[in-house]
Short mmCIF file of C-alpha atoms and ligand atoms in Angstrom, two decimals:
data_model
loop_
_atom_site.label_atom_id
_atom_site.label_comp_id
_atom_site.label_asym_id
_atom_site.label_seq_id
_atom_site.Cartn_x
_atom_site.Cartn_y
_atom_site.Cartn_z
CA UNK B 1 -10.87 -11.52 3.18
CA UNK B 2 -12.67 -12.57 6.51
CA UNK B 3 -15.77 -11.97 7.07
CA UNK B 4 -15.72 -9.68 9.82
CA UNK B 5 -18.33 -9.64 12.17
CA UNK B 6 -18.90 -5.66 12.32
CA UNK B 7 -19.69 -3.77 9.06
CA UNK B 8 -18.90 0.17 8.23
CA UNK B 9 -20.33 2.00 10.80
CA UNK B 10 -22.05 3.96 8.03
CA UNK B 11 -21.46 6.12 5.37
CA UNK B 12 -18.59 7.85 5.77
CA UNK B 13 -16.74 4.46 7.38
CA UNK B 14 -17.59 2.97 4.07
CA UNK B 15 -16.59 5.39 1.58
CA UNK B 16 -13.04 6.40 3.54
CA UNK B 17 -12.56 2.24 3.78
CA UNK B 18 -13.59 2.19 0.19
CA UNK B 19 -11.42 5.48 -1.00
CA UNK B 20 -8.57 4.17 0.81
CA UNK B 21 -8.42 0.91 -1.17
CA UNK B 22 -8.95 2.96 -4.43
CA UNK B 23 -6.66 5.63 -3.84
CA UNK B 24 -2.90 4.31 -4.15
CA UNK B 25 0.03 3.93 -6.51
CA UNK B 26 -2.21 4.16 -9.31
CA UNK B 27 -3.28 7.72 -8.74
CA UNK B 28 0.02 9.19 -7.77
CA UNK B 29 2.37 7.03 -10.01
CA UNK B 30 0.20 5.69 -12.88
CA UNK B 31 -2.00 8.68 -13.49
CA UNK B 32 0.11 11.40 -14.15
CA UNK B 33 2.52 9.38 -16.70
CA UNK B 34 -0.60 8.25 -18.66
CA UNK B 35 -1.85 11.85 -19.03
CA UNK B 36 1.63 13.07 -19.86
CA UNK B 37 2.08 10.11 -22.13
CA UNK B 38 -1.71 10.08 -23.72
CA UNK B 39 -1.54 14.00 -24.99
CA UNK B 40 -2.78 15.91 -21.89
CA UNK B 41 -6.17 16.70 -22.03
CA UNK B 42 -7.35 14.17 -24.75
CA UNK B 43 -6.76 11.37 -21.64
CA UNK B 44 -8.23 13.69 -18.98
CA UNK B 45 -11.46 13.83 -20.78
CA UNK B 46 -11.83 10.05 -22.00
CA UNK B 47 -11.26 9.01 -18.65
CA UNK B 48 -13.81 11.72 -16.92
CA UNK B 49 -16.06 10.79 -19.28
CA UNK B 50 -15.52 7.11 -18.92
CA UNK B 51 -15.71 7.57 -14.70
CA UNK B 52 -19.13 9.10 -15.16
CA UNK B 53 -20.91 6.28 -17.02
CA UNK B 54 -18.55 2.87 -16.94
CA UNK B 55 -16.91 3.81 -13.64
CA UNK B 56 -20.12 4.22 -11.77
CA UNK B 57 -22.30 1.29 -13.01
CA UNK B 58 -19.23 -1.41 -12.64
CA UNK B 59 -19.09 0.28 -8.75
CA UNK B 60 -22.49 0.47 -8.58
CA UNK B 61 -22.58 -3.32 -9.67
CA UNK B 62 -19.65 -4.63 -7.99
CA UNK B 63 -20.95 -3.06 -4.63
CA UNK B 64 -24.44 -3.98 -4.93
CA UNK B 65 -23.85 -7.88 -5.48
CA UNK B 66 -21.37 -7.97 -2.61
CA UNK B 67 -23.95 -6.20 0.16
CA UNK B 68 -26.96 -8.66 -1.62
CA UNK B 69 -24.49 -11.82 -1.40
CA UNK B 70 -22.74 -11.14 2.03
CA UNK B 71 -20.22 -12.83 0.03
CA UNK B 72 -16.45 -12.13 -1.10
CA UNK B 73 -16.28 -12.01 -5.08
CA UNK B 74 -14.70 -15.72 -5.82
CA UNK B 75 -18.03 -16.87 -4.31
CA UNK B 76 -20.68 -13.84 -4.67
CA UNK B 77 -21.15 -15.30 -8.46
CA UNK B 78 -21.25 -18.91 -7.52
CA UNK B 79 -23.92 -18.31 -5.12
CA UNK B 80 -26.43 -15.94 -7.35
CA UNK B 81 -25.53 -18.48 -10.56
CA UNK B 82 -22.90 -22.03 -9.60
CA UNK B 83 -22.31 -22.25 -13.27
CA UNK B 84 -20.48 -18.51 -13.47
CA UNK B 85 -18.68 -20.10 -10.93
CA UNK B 86 -15.77 -19.31 -13.02
CA UNK B 87 -15.93 -15.64 -12.99
CA UNK B 88 -14.99 -15.56 -9.11
CA UNK B 89 -11.95 -17.61 -9.90
CA UNK B 90 -10.91 -15.26 -12.98
CA UNK B 91 -11.72 -12.33 -10.92
CA UNK B 92 -9.48 -14.20 -8.62
CA UNK B 93 -6.62 -13.66 -10.76
CA UNK B 94 -5.97 -10.19 -10.96
CA UNK B 95 -5.04 -8.96 -7.34
CA UNK B 96 -2.45 -12.10 -7.83
CA UNK B 97 -1.23 -10.29 -10.52
CA UNK B 98 -1.49 -6.59 -9.99
CA UNK B 99 0.34 -7.66 -6.55
CA UNK B 100 3.78 -9.05 -8.34
CA UNK B 101 4.18 -5.36 -10.02
CA UNK B 102 2.63 -3.64 -7.07
CA UNK B 103 4.95 -5.14 -5.25
CA UNK B 104 8.55 -3.64 -7.35
CA UNK B 105 6.47 -0.08 -7.31
CA UNK B 106 6.18 -0.52 -3.86
CA UNK B 107 10.15 -1.44 -3.27
CA UNK B 108 11.14 1.78 -5.92
CA UNK B 109 8.52 4.12 -3.62
CA UNK B 110 10.59 2.51 0.03
CA UNK B 111 13.55 3.31 -1.66
CA UNK B 112 13.14 7.11 -2.18
CA UNK B 113 11.57 7.22 1.06
CA UNK B 114 14.88 5.58 2.22
CA UNK B 115 16.72 7.91 0.20
CA UNK B 116 15.32 11.11 1.17
CA UNK B 117 15.24 10.30 5.31
CA UNK B 118 19.07 9.70 4.92
CA UNK B 119 20.09 13.16 3.27
CA UNK B 120 20.90 12.20 -0.24
CA UNK B 121 18.19 14.50 -2.27
CA UNK B 122 20.85 16.54 -4.29
CA UNK B 123 21.86 12.49 -5.70
CA UNK B 124 18.24 11.60 -6.69
CA UNK B 125 17.23 14.76 -8.48
CA UNK B 126 20.54 14.05 -11.25
CA UNK B 127 19.73 12.51 -14.07
CA UNK B 128 19.95 8.95 -14.81
CA UNK B 129 19.83 8.34 -10.79
CA UNK B 130 16.77 6.26 -11.42
CA UNK B 131 17.40 4.59 -14.17
CA UNK B 132 21.02 3.36 -12.57
CA UNK B 133 18.86 2.05 -9.56
CA UNK B 134 15.94 0.27 -11.50
CA UNK B 135 18.71 -1.79 -13.55
CA UNK B 136 20.76 -2.82 -10.53
CA UNK B 137 20.02 -6.16 -10.39
CA UNK B 138 20.39 -6.26 -6.32
CA UNK B 139 18.95 -3.16 -5.26
CA UNK B 140 14.97 -3.10 -6.44
CA UNK B 141 14.69 -6.60 -5.41
CA UNK B 142 16.10 -6.00 -1.74
CA UNK B 143 13.51 -2.80 -1.62
CA UNK B 144 10.23 -4.96 -2.61
CA UNK B 145 11.10 -7.70 -0.35
CA UNK B 146 11.39 -5.21 2.00
CA UNK B 147 8.23 -4.00 1.06
CA UNK B 148 6.41 -7.32 0.64
CA UNK B 149 7.83 -8.34 3.79
CA UNK B 150 6.38 -5.15 5.46
CA UNK B 151 3.00 -5.93 4.05
CA UNK B 152 3.00 -9.23 4.53
CA UNK B 153 2.99 -8.53 8.46
CA UNK B 154 0.89 -6.07 8.75
CA UNK B 155 -1.90 -8.83 6.63
CA UNK B 156 -0.72 -11.69 9.25
CA UNK B 157 -1.37 -9.43 12.01
CA UNK B 158 -4.96 -8.08 11.42
CA UNK B 159 -5.57 -4.71 9.08
CA UNK B 160 -8.25 -3.26 12.19
CA UNK B 161 -6.44 -1.96 14.42
CA UNK B 162 -3.30 0.53 13.73
CA UNK B 163 -3.85 0.63 10.37
CA UNK B 164 -7.33 1.84 9.58
CA UNK B 165 -7.10 4.18 12.33
CA UNK B 166 -3.63 5.87 10.82
CA UNK B 167 -5.48 6.39 7.70
CA UNK B 168 -7.47 8.75 8.53
CA UNK B 169 -4.57 10.81 9.44
CA UNK B 170 -2.72 9.49 6.09
CA UNK B 171 -4.58 10.40 3.84
CA UNK B 172 -5.75 13.76 4.33
CA UNK B 173 -2.56 14.81 5.00
CA UNK B 174 -1.08 13.06 1.97
CA UNK B 175 -3.87 15.13 -0.14
CA UNK B 176 -2.69 18.68 1.48
CA UNK B 177 0.75 17.76 1.05
CA UNK B 178 -0.26 16.91 -2.88
CA UNK B 179 -1.81 20.05 -3.52
CA UNK B 180 0.57 22.08 -1.84
CA UNK B 181 3.42 20.33 -4.26
CA UNK B 182 0.97 21.11 -7.30
CA UNK B 183 0.48 24.95 -6.30
CA UNK B 184 4.50 24.88 -6.10
CA UNK B 185 4.80 22.86 -9.20
CA UNK B 186 2.68 25.69 -11.36
CA UNK B 187 5.07 28.36 -9.84
CA UNK B 188 8.01 26.91 -11.13
CA UNK B 189 10.57 28.60 -14.15
CA UNK B 190 13.16 26.60 -16.20
CA UNK B 191 16.02 27.59 -18.88
CA UNK B 192 17.32 25.03 -20.84
CA UNK B 193 20.21 25.08 -22.57
CA UNK B 194 19.32 26.96 -25.20
CA UNK B 195 18.24 29.27 -23.39
CA UNK B 196 14.54 28.84 -23.72
CA UNK B 197 12.73 29.75 -20.81
CA UNK B 198 9.14 27.24 -19.87
CA UNK B 199 7.05 27.72 -17.04
CA UNK B 200 5.07 25.96 -14.91
CA UNK B 201 1.58 27.82 -16.43
CA UNK B 202 2.71 26.45 -19.86
CA UNK B 203 3.09 23.07 -18.66
CA UNK B 204 -0.46 23.49 -16.85
CA UNK B 205 -1.70 24.43 -20.52
CA UNK B 206 0.03 20.62 -21.47
CA UNK B 207 -1.72 19.28 -19.15
CA UNK B 208 -5.24 20.08 -20.06
CA UNK B 209 -5.08 21.14 -23.48
CA UNK B 210 -6.83 17.92 -25.34
CA UNK B 211 -3.75 17.72 -28.29
CA UNK B 212 -5.87 16.17 -31.16
CA UNK B 213 -2.66 17.08 -34.01
CA UNK B 214 -1.26 13.75 -35.01
CA UNK B 215 -3.71 11.76 -33.69
CA UNK B 216 -4.46 8.72 -35.89
CA UNK B 217 -7.27 5.84 -34.80
CA UNK B 218 -4.72 3.38 -33.74
CA UNK B 219 -3.79 5.88 -31.05
CA UNK B 220 -6.95 6.96 -30.30
CA UNK B 221 -7.69 3.71 -29.77
CA UNK B 222 -4.69 3.01 -27.50
CA UNK B 223 -5.75 6.31 -25.26
CA UNK B 224 -9.18 4.45 -25.10
CA UNK B 225 -7.35 1.93 -24.18
CA UNK B 226 -5.11 2.79 -21.39
CA UNK B 227 -7.85 5.42 -19.27
CA UNK B 228 -10.12 2.32 -19.41
CA UNK B 229 -7.21 -0.13 -17.51
CA UNK B 230 -6.26 2.92 -15.57
CA UNK B 231 -10.17 3.27 -14.50
CA UNK B 232 -10.38 -0.26 -13.47
CA UNK B 233 -7.44 -0.60 -11.64
CA UNK B 234 -7.76 3.39 -10.18
CA UNK B 235 -11.12 2.34 -8.96
CA UNK B 236 -10.53 -0.97 -7.67
CA UNK B 237 -13.53 -2.78 -9.77
CA UNK B 238 -13.62 -5.81 -11.69
CA UNK B 239 -10.76 -7.18 -9.39
CA UNK B 240 -13.39 -8.56 -6.75
CA UNK B 241 -12.20 -5.49 -3.98
CA UNK B 242 -15.85 -3.69 -3.97
CA UNK B 243 -17.80 -7.18 -3.59
CA UNK B 244 -16.03 -7.80 -0.48
CA UNK B 245 -16.28 -4.12 0.63
CA UNK B 246 -20.06 -4.44 -0.21
CA UNK B 247 -20.47 -7.67 1.24
CA UNK B 248 -19.60 -5.50 4.79
CA UNK B 249 -22.11 -2.43 3.62
CA UNK B 250 -25.19 -1.54 5.59
CA UNK B 251 -28.36 -2.07 4.41
CA UNK B 252 -29.02 2.07 5.49
CA UNK B 253 -25.86 3.07 3.82
CA UNK B 254 -26.68 4.26 0.50
CA UNK B 255 -25.26 2.84 -2.65
CA UNK B 256 -25.61 5.99 -4.85
CA UNK B 257 -24.03 8.47 -2.33
CA UNK B 258 -21.02 6.27 -1.66
CA UNK B 259 -20.55 5.65 -5.15
CA UNK B 260 -20.53 9.18 -6.45
CA UNK B 261 -18.32 10.29 -3.52
CA UNK B 262 -15.92 7.33 -3.83
CA UNK B 263 -15.49 8.58 -7.65
CA UNK B 264 -15.39 11.87 -7.06
CA UNK B 265 -12.13 11.17 -4.17
CA UNK B 266 -10.37 9.39 -6.51
CA UNK B 267 -10.48 10.88 -9.94
CA UNK B 268 -9.97 14.06 -7.76
CA UNK B 269 -6.63 12.89 -6.33
CA UNK B 270 -5.72 11.51 -9.52
CA UNK B 271 -6.35 14.65 -11.35
CA UNK B 272 -4.20 16.52 -9.00
CA UNK B 273 -1.13 14.07 -8.76
CA UNK B 274 -1.43 14.85 -12.24
CA UNK B 275 -0.89 18.81 -11.57
CA UNK B 276 2.07 17.82 -9.39
CA UNK B 277 4.16 16.64 -11.87
CA UNK B 278 2.72 16.97 -15.63
CA UNK B 279 3.46 20.52 -15.36
CA UNK B 280 6.45 20.22 -14.01
CA UNK B 281 7.77 17.50 -16.36
CA UNK B 282 7.14 19.83 -19.27
CA UNK B 283 9.46 22.54 -17.42
CA UNK B 284 12.21 20.32 -16.84
CA UNK B 285 11.97 18.59 -20.20
CA UNK B 286 10.90 21.70 -22.55
CA UNK B 287 8.13 19.61 -23.97
CA UNK B 288 9.98 16.86 -24.90
CA UNK B 289 7.98 13.90 -25.82
CA UNK B 290 10.65 11.39 -25.61
CA UNK B 291 10.51 12.91 -21.51
CA UNK B 292 6.57 13.37 -21.91
CA UNK B 293 6.28 9.58 -23.03
CA UNK B 294 8.37 8.46 -20.46
CA UNK B 295 6.26 6.12 -18.62
CA UNK B 296 6.65 4.26 -15.39
CA UNK B 297 9.54 6.43 -14.41
CA UNK B 298 7.62 10.03 -14.67
CA UNK B 299 7.27 10.16 -10.60
CA UNK B 300 10.69 9.04 -9.85
CA UNK B 301 12.50 11.03 -12.05
CA UNK B 302 10.53 14.59 -12.36
CA UNK B 303 10.00 14.82 -8.61
CA UNK B 304 13.16 15.04 -6.95
CA UNK B 305 13.69 17.59 -9.66
CA UNK B 306 10.71 19.69 -7.97
CA UNK B 307 11.54 18.97 -4.39
CA UNK B 308 15.76 19.84 -5.38
CA UNK B 309 14.25 23.52 -6.88
CA UNK B 310 12.58 24.27 -3.60
CA UNK B 311 15.83 25.89 -2.98
CA UNK B 312 18.06 25.71 -0.08
CA UNK B 313 18.40 22.20 -0.41
CA UNK B 314 16.64 21.10 3.64
CA UNK B 315 13.92 21.95 2.65
CA UNK B 316 13.13 19.84 -0.51
CA UNK B 317 14.73 17.40 1.77
CA UNK B 318 11.82 17.27 4.40
CA UNK B 319 9.04 18.19 2.18
CA UNK B 320 10.39 15.48 -0.47
CA UNK B 321 10.64 12.55 2.56
CA UNK B 322 7.65 13.18 3.65
CA UNK B 323 5.82 13.35 0.43
CA UNK B 324 7.43 9.68 -0.22
CA UNK B 325 6.45 8.68 3.31
CA UNK B 326 2.69 9.77 2.41
CA UNK B 327 3.06 7.40 -0.56
CA UNK B 328 4.57 4.89 0.77
CA UNK B 329 1.93 4.70 3.47
CA UNK B 330 -0.87 4.77 0.30
CA UNK B 331 0.83 1.60 -1.55
CA UNK B 332 1.07 -0.02 1.39
CA UNK B 333 -2.89 0.37 2.37
CA UNK B 334 -3.59 -0.83 -1.17
CA UNK B 335 -0.95 -3.28 -1.23
CA UNK B 336 -2.66 -4.64 2.28
CA UNK B 337 -5.75 -5.03 0.67
CA UNK B 338 -4.09 -6.82 -2.56
CA UNK B 339 -2.88 -9.00 -0.36
CA UNK B 340 -5.43 -10.00 2.32
CA UNK B 341 -7.51 -10.74 -0.23
CA UNK B 342 -5.31 -13.64 -2.17
CA UNK B 343 -4.26 -14.90 1.74
CA UNK B 344 -8.10 -15.09 2.72
CA UNK B 345 -8.73 -17.55 -0.01
CA UNK B 346 -5.72 -19.58 -0.04
CA UNK B 347 -6.70 -20.17 3.85
CA UNK B 348 -10.86 -20.69 2.79
CA UNK B 349 -9.36 -23.28 -0.34
CA UNK B 350 -6.92 -25.49 1.46
CA UNK B 351 -7.91 -24.80 5.47
CA UNK B 352 -4.23 -23.30 6.39
CA UNK B 353 -3.54 -21.52 9.44
CA UNK B 354 -3.38 -17.61 8.75
CA UNK B 355 0.35 -17.42 9.27
CA UNK B 356 0.56 -20.18 7.00
CA UNK B 357 -0.95 -18.75 4.70
CA UNK B 358 0.48 -15.31 4.75
CA UNK B 359 3.96 -17.11 4.32
CA UNK B 360 2.79 -19.34 0.91
CA UNK B 361 1.61 -15.61 -0.32
CA UNK B 362 4.76 -14.06 0.11
CA UNK B 363 7.27 -16.29 -1.33
CA UNK B 364 4.92 -16.97 -4.23
CA UNK B 365 4.47 -13.31 -4.80
CA UNK B 366 8.55 -12.43 -4.58
CA UNK B 367 9.02 -15.20 -7.13
CA UNK B 368 6.57 -13.64 -9.32
CA UNK B 369 7.86 -10.27 -8.27
CA UNK B 370 10.99 -11.47 -9.28
CA UNK B 371 10.61 -11.05 -13.23
CA UNK B 372 8.97 -7.28 -13.08
CA UNK B 373 12.15 -6.33 -10.97
CA UNK B 374 14.92 -7.75 -12.71
CA UNK B 375 13.02 -7.14 -16.76
CA UNK B 376 14.49 -3.41 -16.09
CA UNK B 377 18.09 -4.56 -15.43
CA UNK B 378 19.65 -8.11 -16.05
CA UNK B 379 17.04 -9.29 -17.77
CA UNK B 380 15.77 -7.12 -19.97
CA UNK B 381 16.75 -8.48 -23.23
CA UNK B 382 13.65 -11.08 -22.33
CA UNK B 383 10.69 -9.40 -24.04
CA UNK B 384 7.16 -10.62 -24.31
CA UNK B 385 4.95 -9.11 -27.04
CA UNK B 386 7.84 -5.98 -26.73
CA UNK B 387 7.31 -5.49 -23.52
CA UNK B 388 9.10 -5.84 -20.32
CA UNK B 389 7.31 -8.00 -17.57
CA UNK B 390 6.36 -5.65 -15.39
CA UNK B 391 4.55 -2.96 -18.73
CA UNK B 392 3.50 -7.16 -19.85
CA UNK B 393 2.13 -8.17 -15.98
CA UNK B 394 0.57 -4.41 -16.18
CA UNK B 395 -1.10 -5.07 -19.44
CA UNK B 396 -2.21 -8.68 -18.98
CA UNK B 397 -3.97 -7.40 -15.51
CA UNK B 398 -5.33 -4.52 -16.14
CA UNK B 399 -6.14 -4.25 -19.92
CA UNK B 400 -6.11 -7.58 -21.08
CA UNK B 401 -8.08 -9.31 -17.98
CA UNK B 402 -9.97 -6.68 -15.96
CA UNK B 403 -11.94 -5.68 -19.65
CA UNK B 404 -12.83 -9.13 -19.93
CA UNK B 405 -13.97 -9.41 -16.13
CA UNK B 406 -15.96 -6.13 -16.73
CA UNK B 407 -17.26 -7.57 -20.00
CA UNK B 408 -18.42 -10.47 -18.36
CA UNK B 409 -19.81 -8.83 -15.37
CA UNK B 410 -22.05 -6.54 -17.56
CA UNK B 411 -23.31 -9.96 -19.59
CA UNK B 412 -24.50 -11.24 -15.97
CA UNK B 413 -25.94 -8.72 -14.61
CA UNK B 414 -27.31 -7.24 -17.62
CA UNK B 415 -28.61 -10.69 -19.09
CA UNK B 416 -28.17 -13.25 -16.69
CA UNK B 417 -29.33 -11.83 -13.61
CA UNK B 418 -31.05 -8.95 -15.20
CA UNK B 419 -30.14 -4.78 -13.95
CA UNK B 420 -33.61 -5.41 -11.63
CA UNK B 421 -31.63 -7.01 -9.37
CA UNK B 422 -29.41 -4.27 -8.96
CA UNK B 423 -31.25 -1.89 -9.25
CA UNK B 424 -33.34 -3.22 -6.49
CA UNK B 425 -30.61 -3.36 -4.12
CA UNK B 426 -29.65 0.03 -4.63
CA UNK B 427 -33.56 1.39 -3.98
CA UNK B 428 -33.59 -0.61 -0.90
CA UNK B 429 -30.90 2.25 0.33
CA UNK B 430 -31.81 5.00 -1.53
CA UNK B 431 -33.60 6.62 -4.09
CA UNK B 432 -31.28 5.64 -7.95
CA UNK B 433 -31.47 8.87 -10.04
CA UNK B 434 -28.99 7.72 -12.44
CA UNK B 435 -31.14 4.16 -13.04
CA UNK B 436 -31.44 4.50 -16.54
CA UNK B 437 -27.88 5.46 -17.60
CA UNK B 438 -27.48 2.65 -15.52
CA UNK B 439 -29.29 0.21 -17.09
CA UNK B 440 -28.24 1.71 -20.36
CA UNK B 441 -24.80 1.50 -19.86
CA UNK B 442 -24.42 -1.58 -18.55
CA UNK B 443 -26.75 -3.74 -20.78
CA UNK B 444 -25.16 -1.95 -24.04
CA UNK B 445 -23.26 0.56 -24.39
CA UNK B 446 -20.28 -1.13 -21.98
CA UNK B 447 -20.28 -4.54 -23.11
CA UNK B 448 -20.26 -3.24 -27.25
CA UNK B 449 -17.20 -0.92 -26.14
CA UNK B 450 -15.23 -2.92 -24.32
CA UNK B 451 -15.20 -5.51 -27.11
CA UNK B 452 -14.79 -3.00 -30.11
CA UNK B 453 -11.68 -1.84 -27.48
CA UNK B 454 -10.16 -5.38 -26.62
CA UNK B 455 -10.62 -6.68 -30.01
CA UNK B 456 -8.96 -3.82 -32.18
CA UNK B 457 -6.03 -3.23 -29.49
CA UNK B 458 -4.80 -6.81 -29.30
CA UNK B 459 -5.06 -7.52 -32.88
CA UNK B 460 -3.69 -4.36 -33.51
CA UNK B 461 -0.83 -5.91 -31.00
CA UNK B 462 0.00 -9.04 -32.75
CA UNK B 463 0.15 -6.95 -35.83
CA UNK B 464 -2.97 -8.45 -37.88
CA UNK B 465 -4.88 -5.04 -38.23
CA UNK B 466 -3.23 -1.83 -39.41
CA UNK B 467 -5.51 1.33 -37.86
N1 PFF W 501 -6.86 0.68 -6.91
C1 PFF W 501 -5.18 1.41 -6.15
C2 PFF W 501 -4.57 2.10 -6.86
O1 PFF W 501 -4.87 3.20 -7.82
O2 PFF W 501 -3.39 2.20 -6.93
C3 PFF W 501 -4.49 -0.51 -6.76
C4 PFF W 501 -5.39 -1.46 -5.80
C5 PFF W 501 -5.27 -1.39 -4.87
C6 PFF W 501 -5.93 -2.56 -6.67
C7 PFF W 501 -6.18 -2.19 -3.81
C8 PFF W 501 -6.70 -3.59 -6.02
C9 PFF W 501 -6.82 -2.80 -4.52
F1 PFF W 501 -7.22 -4.58 -4.07
#
């Protein structure tokens, strides 16, 4: 990101901006499908524990590094230790990879916003609608192009004015809507073909109960890896974004308080999004495991049914349109911060004009997004390690590169520049009540834990060990 002359106005300004980047598709789309897939309450428990330890530690480090060096990620590590320049470069890879499939999901959301705005809510609720859309060769690519085009246009014109002002209203409205839909989802009742009645409250129980039955070591490891990668993705840590945001933070703003507020906000939205989706899938599928495990399509397959059941067609149509428009907005703000990061680095490195950089990045991203989009349909026969392209890009960025960046950050802070550097930065504006926890997690717990999860999951993924 280009250096802004101004910095965030204070605590609220900083927290809102950081939450704007953090709250996005990760909370609304990714978190609920992982919670449904990974045994409901068990995933929630593991995730919450990670937020309070890893999330807190990594977010604090990223923001403190940014504020201390006043540099974006690619330069921050180099400024502190020239030999660690590679970590900045590795960090830069993450937004590039994420962008390639964020564009595809953004396209899906754009499509659904268009579907609801043009009055096709009943069609969207039909079984097979989503699948036939994502497997078609043209439509998803066109919508991804549209989504990326708008993102590139905004990044070219500058983010400051409109978007930031609008997001102050959109985010709270989105939150209220999520609460309302979640409340409604709990009142759902549905009778399946065999006459069995399922209710939203039973769905809630499924969402909150830790399901231990049939739990094996390898499955537990899988859940840990899922929760850890979700944590990095959702909080926008270990990808340089929070370092850049930290570099705009004023000296007087409390890092510790900001970190707590961002965590509460981000996790709160994720939990609510799960509440809106998981009980509803349960009601409509009768707890059928293959439906609960359906992954990336969950939001697009379940919510249309919820809207459809809202009675009187019209009403569900309006709620659906409003919902997908707001999600589109949340996705756009996150996509903008991803693309802005990449564009500013291209400008810095190649000394090109902003317009040229935007065009280069747009074309490059679209080319990279193509496999993720077509991988659901015409290229579905191509599998990498048993995954389609979108799942593979998601896996490589969130479950491999981000944990590696996080691990290297822990080593860098814990053993190279030493934890005192971050502690001093935090204490320069407030007290640091979780200092001991921070030091223990960053020096010992996080590195050991990350290595253990990474190694075992990679080895078992490659079939080298069976756990
Ligand atoms: N944290 C965002 C989400 O949960 O959707 C994803 C994201 C946005 C990651 C922006 C990185 C970023 F720069």
